[in-house]
Coordinates of C-alpha atoms in Angstrom, one line a residue:
X1 CA -32.4 -37.4 -43.4
X2 CA -34.7 -34.8 -44.8
X3 CA -33.7 -31.2 -45.9
X4 CA -35.0 -30.0 -42.6
X5 CA -33.3 -32.6 -40.2
X6 CA -30.3 -31.7 -42.2
X7 CA -30.4 -27.8 -42.0
X8 CA -30.6 -28.0 -38.4
X9 CA -27.9 -30.1 -37.2
X10 CA -25.4 -28.5 -35.2
X11 CA -22.2 -27.3 -37.4
X12 CA -19.9 -26.8 -34.2
X13 CA -19.6 -28.9 -31.2
X14 CA -17.8 -27.9 -28.1
X15 CA -15.1 -29.8 -26.4
X16 CA -16.5 -32.5 -24.4
X17 CA -15.8 -32.5 -20.6
X18 CA -16.9 -36.1 -19.2
X19 CA -18.4 -36.8 -16.0
X20 CA -16.7 -38.7 -13.6
X21 CA -18.1 -41.4 -11.3
X22 CA -16.6 -39.5 -8.3
X23 CA -19.2 -37.5 -6.8
X24 CA -16.9 -35.2 -5.0
X25 CA -14.7 -34.4 -7.9
X26 CA -17.7 -33.6 -10.2
X27 CA -19.1 -31.3 -7.1
X28 CA -16.0 -29.8 -6.9
X29 CA -15.6 -29.0 -11.0
X30 CA -18.9 -27.1 -11.0
X31 CA -18.1 -25.1 -8.0
X32 CA -14.7 -24.2 -9.4
X33 CA -16.5 -23.2 -12.8
X34 CA -19.4 -21.2 -11.0
X35 CA -16.8 -19.6 -8.3
X36 CA -17.9 -16.6 -6.8
X37 CA -21.6 -17.2 -8.2
X38 CA -23.6 -16.7 -5.0
X39 CA -27.0 -17.1 -6.8
X40 CA -26.1 -20.7 -7.7
X41 CA -27.3 -23.1 -4.8
X42 CA -25.7 -26.5 -3.9
X43 CA -28.2 -28.8 -2.0
X44 CA -26.3 -31.7 -0.7
X45 CA -28.4 -34.7 1.0
X46 CA -27.9 -38.4 1.9
X47 CA -31.1 -40.4 1.7
X48 CA -29.9 -42.9 4.1
X49 CA -28.6 -42.5 7.7
X50 CA -25.5 -44.5 7.2
X51 CA -24.4 -42.2 4.5
X52 CA -23.7 -44.8 1.8
X53 CA -24.8 -42.5 -1.1
X54 CA -24.5 -38.8 -1.7
X55 CA -27.0 -36.6 -4.0
X56 CA -26.5 -32.9 -4.7
X57 CA -29.0 -30.6 -6.5
X58 CA -27.4 -27.6 -8.1
X59 CA -29.5 -24.8 -9.2
X60 CA -29.8 -21.0 -10.1
X61 CA -31.7 -18.9 -7.3
X62 CA -34.3 -16.9 -8.9
X63 CA -34.6 -18.6 -12.4
X64 CA -35.6 -21.9 -11.2
X65 CA -38.8 -23.0 -9.3
X66 CA -37.7 -24.0 -5.6
X67 CA -41.2 -25.1 -4.8
X68 CA -40.8 -27.5 -7.6
X69 CA -37.6 -28.8 -6.1
X70 CA -39.1 -29.1 -2.5
X71 CA -42.1 -31.1 -3.4
X72 CA -41.3 -33.3 -6.3
X73 CA -37.8 -33.9 -6.4
X74 CA -36.1 -33.5 -2.7
X75 CA -38.9 -34.9 -0.8
X76 CA -39.3 -37.9 -3.2
X77 CA -35.5 -38.7 -2.9
X78 CA -35.4 -38.4 0.6
X79 CA -37.8 -41.4 0.7
X80 CA -35.6 -43.8 -1.6
X81 CA -36.2 -47.5 -1.1
X82 CA -33.8 -48.6 1.7
X83 CA -33.8 -52.0 0.1
X84 CA -32.2 -50.5 -3.0
X85 CA -29.3 -48.9 -1.0
X86 CA -28.7 -52.1 0.8
X87 CA -27.7 -54.0 -2.4
X88 CA -24.0 -52.9 -3.5
X89 CA -23.7 -54.9 -6.3
X90 CA -27.4 -54.0 -7.8
X91 CA -27.5 -50.5 -6.4
X92 CA -26.6 -48.5 -9.5
X93 CA -28.6 -50.0 -12.1
X94 CA -31.9 -50.1 -9.6
X95 CA -31.1 -46.7 -8.0
X96 CA -30.9 -45.0 -11.2
X97 CA -33.7 -46.6 -12.7
X98 CA -35.8 -46.0 -9.4
X99 CA -34.8 -42.3 -9.8
X100 CA -35.7 -42.0 -13.3
X101 CA -39.0 -43.8 -13.5
X102 CA -40.6 -43.4 -10.0
X103 CA -39.0 -41.0 -7.6
X104 CA -39.1 -37.8 -9.4
X105 CA -42.4 -37.1 -10.4
X106 CA -41.3 -34.0 -12.9
X107 CA -42.5 -33.9 -16.6
X108 CA -39.5 -33.3 -18.3
X109 CA -36.2 -35.1 -17.0
X110 CA -33.0 -36.6 -18.8
X111 CA -29.6 -37.5 -18.7
X112 CA -26.5 -35.9 -19.8
X113 CA -22.7 -37.0 -19.7
X114 CA -21.0 -33.4 -20.4
X115 CA -20.1 -31.3 -17.8
X116 CA -20.4 -28.0 -20.4
X117 CA -23.6 -28.9 -21.2
X118 CA -24.5 -29.2 -17.2
X119 CA -23.3 -25.8 -16.5
X120 CA -25.2 -24.3 -19.3
X121 CA -28.2 -26.1 -18.0
X122 CA -27.7 -24.4 -14.8
X123 CA -27.5 -21.0 -16.1
X124 CA -30.8 -21.9 -17.9
X125 CA -32.9 -22.2 -15.0
X126 CA -32.8 -26.0 -15.0
X127 CA -31.6 -28.2 -12.0
X128 CA -28.9 -30.3 -12.1
X129 CA -28.9 -33.9 -9.9
X130 CA -25.7 -35.3 -9.1
X131 CA -25.9 -39.1 -7.9
X132 CA -22.6 -40.5 -6.3
X133 CA -20.9 -43.4 -8.4
X134 CA -22.5 -42.6 -11.6
X135 CA -20.9 -40.8 -14.6
X136 CA -24.1 -39.0 -15.4
X137 CA -26.2 -36.3 -14.2
X138 CA -29.8 -35.9 -14.3
X139 CA -31.3 -32.6 -15.6
X140 CA -34.6 -31.3 -14.1
X141 CA -36.6 -29.1 -15.9
X142 CA -37.3 -26.4 -13.2
X143 CA -37.5 -23.1 -14.9
X144 CA -39.6 -20.6 -12.9
X145 CA -39.0 -17.2 -13.1
X146 CA -40.9 -14.0 -12.6
X147 CA -42.3 -12.7 -16.0
X148 CA -44.7 -10.0 -17.1
X149 CA -48.4 -11.0 -17.7
X150 CA -49.8 -11.3 -21.6
X151 CA -51.2 -8.0 -22.4
X152 CA -51.9 -5.8 -25.2
X153 CA -49.0 -4.7 -27.4
X154 CA -48.6 -0.9 -26.8
X155 CA -46.8 -0.3 -30.3
X156 CA -49.5 -1.9 -32.4
X157 CA -52.8 -1.1 -31.4
X158 CA -56.1 -2.3 -33.5
X159 CA -59.7 -1.9 -33.2
X160 CA -60.7 -5.4 -34.3
X161 CA -58.4 -8.3 -33.7
X162 CA -56.9 -10.3 -30.7
X163 CA -55.6 -8.5 -27.5
X164 CA -52.9 -10.7 -26.7
X165 CA -49.1 -9.6 -27.4
X166 CA -45.6 -11.1 -26.8
X167 CA -43.9 -11.0 -23.6
X168 CA -40.2 -11.4 -22.7
X169 CA -40.2 -15.6 -22.2
X170 CA -39.6 -17.3 -25.3
X171 CA -41.6 -20.3 -24.5
X172 CA -44.5 -18.4 -23.6
X173 CA -44.2 -16.6 -27.1
X174 CA -43.9 -19.8 -28.9
X175 CA -46.9 -21.3 -27.3
X176 CA -48.9 -18.3 -28.4
X177 CA -48.3 -19.0 -31.5
X178 CA -48.8 -22.8 -31.4
X179 CA -52.1 -22.0 -30.1
X180 CA -53.2 -20.6 -33.3
X181 CA -51.2 -23.2 -35.5
X182 CA -52.2 -26.5 -34.8
X183 CA -50.3 -28.4 -37.6
X184 CA -47.8 -31.0 -37.3
X185 CA -46.0 -29.4 -40.0
X186 CA -45.6 -26.2 -37.9
X187 CA -42.0 -26.6 -36.5
X188 CA -40.4 -24.5 -33.9
X189 CA -36.2 -25.2 -33.8
X190 CA -34.1 -23.7 -31.1
X191 CA -30.7 -22.7 -31.0
X192 CA -28.3 -20.4 -28.8
X193 CA -26.5 -17.3 -30.0
X194 CA -23.9 -15.1 -27.6
X195 CA -20.6 -16.5 -26.8
X196 CA -21.4 -15.2 -22.9
X197 CA -25.2 -14.4 -23.0
X198 CA -26.3 -17.9 -24.6
X199 CA -29.7 -16.3 -25.6
X200 CA -32.3 -18.6 -26.7
X201 CA -33.6 -18.4 -30.3
X202 CA -36.5 -20.2 -31.6
X203 CA -37.1 -20.6 -35.6
X204 CA -40.7 -21.0 -36.6
X205 CA -41.9 -21.9 -40.0
X206 CA -44.5 -24.5 -41.2
X207 CA -42.8 -27.3 -43.4
X208 CA -45.0 -27.6 -46.5
X209 CA -45.3 -24.2 -47.1
X210 CA -42.0 -22.1 -46.3
X211 CA -39.3 -21.6 -48.9
X212 CA -36.2 -23.9 -48.5
X213 CA -33.9 -21.4 -49.7
X214 CA -35.1 -18.8 -47.6
X215 CA -35.1 -21.1 -44.4
X216 CA -31.5 -22.2 -45.6
X217 CA -30.3 -18.6 -45.7
X218 CA -31.7 -17.5 -42.4
X219 CA -30.0 -20.4 -40.5
X220 CA -26.7 -19.7 -42.7
X221 CA -26.9 -16.1 -41.3
X222 CA -27.8 -16.8 -37.9
X223 CA -24.9 -19.5 -37.7
X224 CA -22.5 -16.9 -38.6
X225 CA -23.1 -14.4 -35.7
X226 CA -20.3 -14.4 -33.3
X227 CA -20.9 -11.9 -30.6
X228 CA -20.9 -11.8 -26.7
X229 CA -24.4 -11.4 -26.4
X230 CA -27.7 -11.0 -27.9
X231 CA -30.1 -8.7 -25.8
X232 CA -32.6 -7.8 -28.1
X233 CA -34.0 -9.1 -31.6
X234 CA -32.8 -5.7 -32.9
X235 CA -29.1 -7.3 -32.4
X236 CA -30.1 -10.2 -34.8
X237 CA -31.9 -7.8 -37.2
X238 CA -28.8 -5.8 -37.9
X239 CA -26.5 -8.8 -38.3
X240 CA -28.8 -10.7 -40.7
X241 CA -30.5 -7.8 -43.1
X242 CA -29.0 -8.0 -46.5
X243 CA -28.1 -4.1 -46.7
X244 CA -27.2 -2.4 -43.5
X245 CA -26.7 1.0 -44.9
X246 CA -30.3 1.4 -46.0
X247 CA -32.5 3.3 -44.0
X248 CA -35.8 0.9 -44.9
X249 CA -36.2 -2.0 -42.8
X250 CA -35.8 -5.0 -44.6
X251 CA -37.1 -7.3 -41.9
X252 CA -40.5 -6.7 -39.9
X253 CA -40.6 -6.6 -36.5
X254 CA -43.9 -7.1 -34.4
X255 CA -45.5 -8.1 -30.9
X256 CA -48.5 -9.6 -32.3
X257 CA -48.9 -13.3 -32.0
X258 CA -51.6 -13.1 -34.8
X259 CA -49.5 -11.3 -36.9
X260 CA -46.6 -13.9 -36.9
X261 CA -49.5 -16.8 -37.6
X262 CA -50.5 -15.0 -40.7
X263 CA -46.9 -14.4 -41.8
X264 CA -46.3 -18.1 -41.1
X265 CA -49.3 -19.2 -43.1
X266 CA -48.1 -17.0 -46.0
X267 CA -44.9 -19.1 -46.0
X268 CA -42.4 -16.7 -44.2
X269 CA -39.9 -17.2 -41.5
X270 CA -40.3 -16.1 -37.8
X271 CA -37.5 -15.5 -35.4
X272 CA -38.3 -15.3 -31.4
X273 CA -35.6 -14.2 -29.4
X274 CA -35.8 -14.8 -25.6
X275 CA -36.0 -11.7 -23.3
X276 CA -37.8 -9.5 -25.7
X277 CA -41.4 -9.4 -26.9
X278 CA -40.5 -8.2 -30.4
X279 CA -40.6 -10.7 -33.1
X280 CA -38.6 -10.8 -36.5
X281 CA -40.7 -11.8 -39.9
X282 CA -38.5 -12.7 -42.7
X283 CA -38.6 -11.6 -45.7
X284 CA -40.1 -8.1 -45.5
X285 CA -41.4 -6.2 -48.4
X286 CA -42.9 -2.6 -48.4
X287 CA -46.2 -4.0 -48.8
X288 CA -45.9 -6.2 -46.1
X289 CA -45.0 -3.3 -43.9
X290 CA -47.7 -1.2 -44.7
X291 CA -50.5 -4.0 -43.6
X292 CA -52.1 -3.7 -40.7
X293 CA -53.5 -6.8 -38.8
X294 CA -57.0 -5.5 -38.8
X295 CA -57.1 -5.5 -42.8
X296 CA -57.9 -9.2 -42.7
X297 CA -60.7 -8.8 -39.7
X298 CA -62.5 -6.1 -41.4
X299 CA -64.7 -6.6 -44.5
X300 CA -62.8 -6.1 -47.8
X301 CA -64.2 -2.6 -48.9
X302 CA -63.3 -1.1 -45.5
X303 CA -60.1 -2.7 -45.4
X304 CA -59.4 -1.6 -49.1
X305 CA -60.4 2.0 -48.1
X306 CA -58.0 2.3 -45.4
X307 CA -55.5 0.6 -47.2
X308 CA -55.6 3.2 -49.8
X309 CA -55.5 5.8 -47.2
X310 CA -52.3 4.5 -45.8
X311 CA -50.7 4.6 -49.2
X312 CA -51.7 8.3 -49.8
X313 CA -50.8 9.2 -46.4
X314 CA -47.0 7.9 -47.0
X315 CA -46.7 10.4 -50.1
X316 CA -48.1 13.1 -48.0
X317 CA -45.7 12.3 -45.0
X318 CA -42.5 12.3 -47.3
X319 CA -43.3 15.0 -50.0
X320 CA -45.5 17.7 -48.2
X321 CA -42.8 19.8 -46.3
X322 CA -40.6 19.6 -49.3
X323 CA -43.4 20.7 -51.6
X324 CA -44.0 23.7 -49.4
X325 CA -40.5 24.6 -49.7
X326 CA -40.2 24.3 -53.7
X327 CA -43.5 26.3 -54.3
X328 CA -43.0 29.0 -51.8
X329 CA -39.3 29.6 -52.9
X330 CA -39.1 28.6 -56.6
X331 CA -42.3 28.0 -57.8
X332 CA -45.1 30.4 -56.9
X333 CA -46.5 30.4 -60.3
X334 CA -47.9 26.9 -60.1
X335 CA -50.3 28.1 -57.2
X336 CA -53.9 29.8 -58.3
X337 CA -53.4 33.6 -58.2
X338 CA -55.6 34.0 -54.9
X339 CA -53.7 31.2 -53.3
X340 CA -50.4 32.7 -54.1
X341 CA -51.5 35.9 -53.0
X342 CA -52.4 34.6 -49.2
X343 CA -49.3 32.6 -49.1
X344 CA -47.2 36.0 -49.8
X345 CA -49.5 37.7 -47.6
X346 CA -49.0 35.0 -44.6
X347 CA -45.1 35.1 -45.0
X348 CA -44.9 38.8 -45.5
X349 CA -43.8 39.0 -41.8
X350 CA -41.6 35.9 -41.2
X351 CA -38.2 36.8 -41.2
X352 CA -36.6 33.5 -42.5
X353 CA -36.7 31.7 -46.0
X354 CA -39.2 28.9 -46.3
X355 CA -36.6 26.4 -46.2
X356 CA -35.4 27.5 -42.6
X357 CA -38.8 28.2 -41.6
X358 CA -39.6 24.4 -42.5
X359 CA -36.9 23.2 -40.6
X360 CA -37.3 25.1 -37.2
X361 CA -41.1 23.5 -37.5
X362 CA -39.9 20.1 -38.5
X363 CA -37.3 19.7 -36.2
X364 CA -39.5 21.2 -33.0
X365 CA -42.0 18.4 -34.1
X366 CA -39.4 15.6 -34.2
X367 CA -38.2 17.0 -30.5
X368 CA -41.7 17.0 -29.2
X369 CA -42.0 13.6 -30.7
X370 CA -39.1 12.0 -29.2
X371 CA -39.7 13.8 -25.6
X372 CA -43.5 12.5 -25.6
X373 CA -42.0 8.9 -26.2
X374 CA -39.0 9.4 -23.3
X375 CA -41.7 10.5 -20.9
X376 CA -43.9 8.4 -18.7
X377 CA -47.4 7.5 -20.5
X378 CA -49.6 10.2 -19.1
X379 CA -46.7 12.9 -19.2
X380 CA -45.7 12.1 -22.4
X381 CA -48.9 12.3 -24.4
X382 CA -49.5 15.7 -22.7
X383 CA -46.3 17.1 -23.8
X384 CA -47.2 16.0 -27.3
X385 CA -50.5 17.6 -27.5
X386 CA -50.0 20.8 -25.3
X387 CA -46.3 21.4 -26.5
X388 CA -47.6 21.2 -30.2
X389 CA -50.5 23.5 -29.6
X390 CA -48.4 26.1 -27.5
X391 CA -45.6 25.9 -29.9
X392 CA -47.3 26.5 -33.1
X393 CA -49.6 29.0 -31.6
X394 CA -46.5 31.3 -30.2
X395 CA -44.4 30.9 -33.4
X396 CA -47.4 32.1 -35.6
X397 CA -48.1 35.1 -33.0
X398 CA -44.1 36.0 -32.8
X399 CA -43.9 36.2 -36.5
X400 CA -41.2 33.1 -36.9
X401 CA -43.5 31.0 -39.0
X402 CA -46.5 31.7 -41.3
X403 CA -50.1 29.9 -40.3
X404 CA -49.9 27.9 -43.5
X405 CA -46.3 26.4 -42.1
X406 CA -48.2 25.2 -39.0
X407 CA -50.9 23.5 -41.3
X408 CA -48.2 21.8 -43.5
X409 CA -46.6 20.4 -40.4
X410 CA -49.7 19.1 -38.8
X411 CA -50.8 17.4 -41.8
X412 CA -47.2 15.8 -42.2
X413 CA -47.4 14.5 -38.7
X414 CA -50.9 12.9 -39.0
X415 CA -50.0 11.2 -42.5
X416 CA -46.8 9.6 -40.7
X417 CA -48.4 8.3 -37.6
X418 CA -50.9 6.2 -40.1
X419 CA -47.7 3.8 -41.0
X420 CA -48.4 0.7 -39.0
X421 CA -44.5 -0.1 -38.7
X422 CA -42.4 1.9 -36.4
X423 CA -38.8 1.4 -38.1
X424 CA -40.6 1.8 -41.6
X425 CA -42.0 5.3 -40.5
X426 CA -38.6 6.3 -39.1
X427 CA -37.1 5.6 -42.5
X428 CA -39.5 8.0 -44.2
X429 CA -38.8 10.7 -41.3
X430 CA -35.4 10.5 -42.4
X431 CA -36.0 10.7 -46.0
X432 CA -38.2 13.6 -45.6
X433 CA -35.5 15.7 -44.3
X434 CA -33.2 14.7 -47.0
X435 CA -35.8 15.9 -49.8
X436 CA -36.3 18.9 -47.9
X437 CA -32.9 19.8 -48.5
X438 CA -32.7 19.1 -52.3
X439 CA -36.1 21.1 -52.7
X440 CA -34.2 24.4 -50.9
X441 CA -31.3 23.9 -53.3
X442 CA -33.0 22.9 -56.6
X443 CA -36.7 23.3 -56.3
X444 CA -39.0 21.0 -57.9
X445 CA -36.3 19.5 -59.8
X446 CA -34.3 18.2 -56.5
X447 CA -37.7 16.8 -55.2
X448 CA -37.8 14.6 -58.5
X449 CA -34.1 13.8 -58.3
X450 CA -34.6 12.4 -54.8
X451 CA -37.5 10.6 -55.9
X452 CA -35.6 9.0 -58.4
X453 CA -32.9 8.2 -56.1
X454 CA -35.2 6.6 -53.8
X455 CA -36.7 4.4 -56.5
X456 CA -33.5 3.3 -57.6
X457 CA -32.4 2.1 -54.2
X458 CA -35.8 0.4 -53.4
X459 CA -35.6 -1.2 -56.9
X460 CA -32.1 -2.7 -56.1
X461 CA -33.1 -3.5 -52.3
X462 CA -34.0 -7.2 -51.4
X463 CA -34.8 -9.0 -48.0
X464 CA -33.4 -12.6 -48.4
X465 CA -33.7 -12.4 -52.1
X466 CA -36.9 -11.3 -52.3
X467 CA -37.2 -7.8 -54.1
X468 CA -38.2 -5.1 -51.6
X469 CA -41.0 -3.9 -54.2
X470 CA -42.6 -7.1 -54.6
X471 CA -44.9 -7.7 -56.3
X472 CA -44.7 -4.5 -58.3
X473 CA -40.7 -5.5 -59.6
X474 CA -41.0 -9.3 -59.2
X475 CA -40.5 -11.4 -62.4
X476 CA -42.8 -14.1 -61.1
X477 CA -45.7 -11.8 -60.2
X478 CA -49.1 -12.7 -61.4
X479 CA -52.2 -10.6 -61.6
X480 CA -53.3 -12.8 -58.5
X481 CA -50.7 -11.0 -56.3
X482 CA -52.4 -7.9 -56.5
X483 CA -55.4 -8.9 -54.7
X484 CA -53.8 -8.0 -51.3
X485 CA -51.6 -4.9 -52.3
X486 CA -53.4 -1.6 -52.8
X487 CA -56.6 -3.2 -52.2
X488 CA -57.6 -6.2 -50.4
X489 CA -59.8 -8.6 -52.1
X490 CA -62.5 -10.5 -50.6
X491 CA -61.1 -13.6 -48.4
X492 CA -63.0 -15.8 -50.9
X493 CA -61.2 -14.6 -54.1
X494 CA -57.8 -15.0 -52.2
X495 CA -57.5 -18.9 -52.9
X496 CA -53.6 -18.7 -53.5
X497 CA -50.6 -17.3 -51.8
X498 CA -48.5 -14.9 -53.4
X499 CA -46.3 -16.3 -56.1
X500 CA -43.3 -14.0 -55.7
X501 CA -42.1 -15.7 -52.7
X502 CA -42.1 -19.6 -54.1
X503 CA -44.2 -20.7 -51.8
X504 CA -44.2 -24.7 -52.3
X505 CA -48.2 -25.3 -51.1
X506 CA -49.7 -22.4 -53.1
X507 CA -53.4 -23.1 -52.1
X508 CA -54.8 -21.1 -49.2
X509 CA -58.5 -21.7 -49.8
X510 CA -59.4 -25.1 -51.6
X511 CA -61.9 -25.0 -54.5
X512 CA -64.3 -27.1 -52.7
X513 CA -65.4 -24.1 -50.5
X514 CA -68.5 -22.8 -51.7
X515 CA -69.7 -19.1 -51.1
X516 CA -72.7 -19.1 -48.5
X517 CA -74.7 -17.0 -51.2
X518 CA -73.8 -19.5 -54.1
X519 CA -74.9 -22.4 -51.8
X520 CA -78.1 -20.8 -51.0
X521 CA -78.7 -20.1 -54.9
X522 CA -78.3 -23.6 -55.9
X523 CA -80.9 -24.8 -53.0

C-alpha cells in the first residue's frame, strides 16, 4: 500500500447495522429512522400481479432526479422478466443479476449491506432500491438538485483570463479543475465532516508534485474537526489554520478554477467544500496572497510593473494615515517650509487634533464600504461613490477636517483596493487603525514600534510549516525563488518550481524547450 493509499484510509468506522432479508423490516427501519421527514419518498411496487416479490425505491424529494428514476429505473423494473420470478429456487441469484446488469440503465449503481450507509445515501440525494428476500440494497446515483449556473466570480475580477467561477456544487467544482489538469496523477479524495451536516469535502493534489508532509498534516487536521455542521469553507479554515489569533489569513481562498489549477501545479493542496464556491489553498504565503491570476496571462514587463505597484500600494494603505498623524502632530519640521505652512493653514479652522480628524474620516470610510457591500449591487456602488463625495465635501466645508485629510483618506482607500485577496486586505485595514493609535501617542517612534511588532509576528507566522514570509526568510530559498516575487520573470526562464515548499518534482519547464527566437536563430 502506497503512502497516499494509507493516508486516506478511514480512521474510524461507525457501528454497522446489517440489512436483513425481510423486506418489511428493512423498510420499517428506514421509516423509523427518517420519521417526520416528509421530503423522503417511499415508492413501493410489485413487478408481478401475483405479488411474489416486493420492491421499494426510497429517495429524498428535491435533491434526487425524479425523471431519471421514472424513466430508467422504475419503468425498467416494472418490466422484469416473468420467467425469473416464476423460479423460486433460482429467483435470488437470477433476479439480482438481472437488476444489476440489464434492468437498470443508470451509469452508477452499487451494492451496500449497512443500514447507516443507506440512510446517509438517501440524505445525499441518491436512491435506495430495496428488494424482497435480499440482504443488500442497491444504491442508484440519482443526485439532481437545482444549482447556480457557472458565471464570472464577483470577488476576483480580471481583465485577461478565464471567466469561469466555482459554484455551490462539489462535483461541478471538481470537474472545473479536472478540465484544466488532465493528469492521472491529479487526485481527488473525498471525505465527510460534520456530525449532522455530513458535508462533503474534496482534497485535491498532484501525487508527483505535492509535499507529503503538508498533505499528511492537512488530512490530520481535517480528521480532528468534530463539529455538528460545516456550512462554508470558512469553518474549515478557522479550524485548521496554524495561529487563529493572527489577523493575517494563513490559508488562501479563491473562486477561480484557474487559480486552483495553478496552485496544484506548484505543489499545493486544495480543499473544496460542498455548498460554497470558495476553495481553500494550502499553504499560503504573503507572496501568494499578493499575486493576481492575470500576472501570468500578461507579458512579464506588464505583470512585473503591476506587481511592484501592488506592493507599494500595500505600504501606502498601511502607513499613510499614521504618517499624516505623526508628521502633523509631532514632526512638522520634516516637511518643506512651504508645505508645512500650507498644512498648518488648511488645519487652522479644524477643531480636532490630527488623531481625531483621521479617525473620523477613516471610520466614515469603513462605514461607507460596509454599507456598499451589504446593499444591493447598483445601490451599493452608488452609495459608495456619492456618499464619499458628499461626505468629504461636506466635512471640509463644515471645517471638521482639512482638505489634505480627504486626499490622504482617498489615496489610502485606492491603495487598499489593489490587494487581490479580500481577507488579506482586511488584515491591513485592522492594523492601519493600530498604527494610527501608536502614531497619535508616540509619533514616528510609535509607527516604527508597530512596524517592528508586525515584522516579528510575520517572521514567526507559518502556514502548515511553511514560513509566511517565504521566500524572504526560508532557509531553503535560492535565487530562482525570487523570479516570481516582486517581479515576474519571463515564463521561459521559470523552469523550476519554488524550493521553499519542498516539491518532489521541481521541473516545471523541461530543458528541451527552445525559445522561438533561438530556434529561428539556429536556422
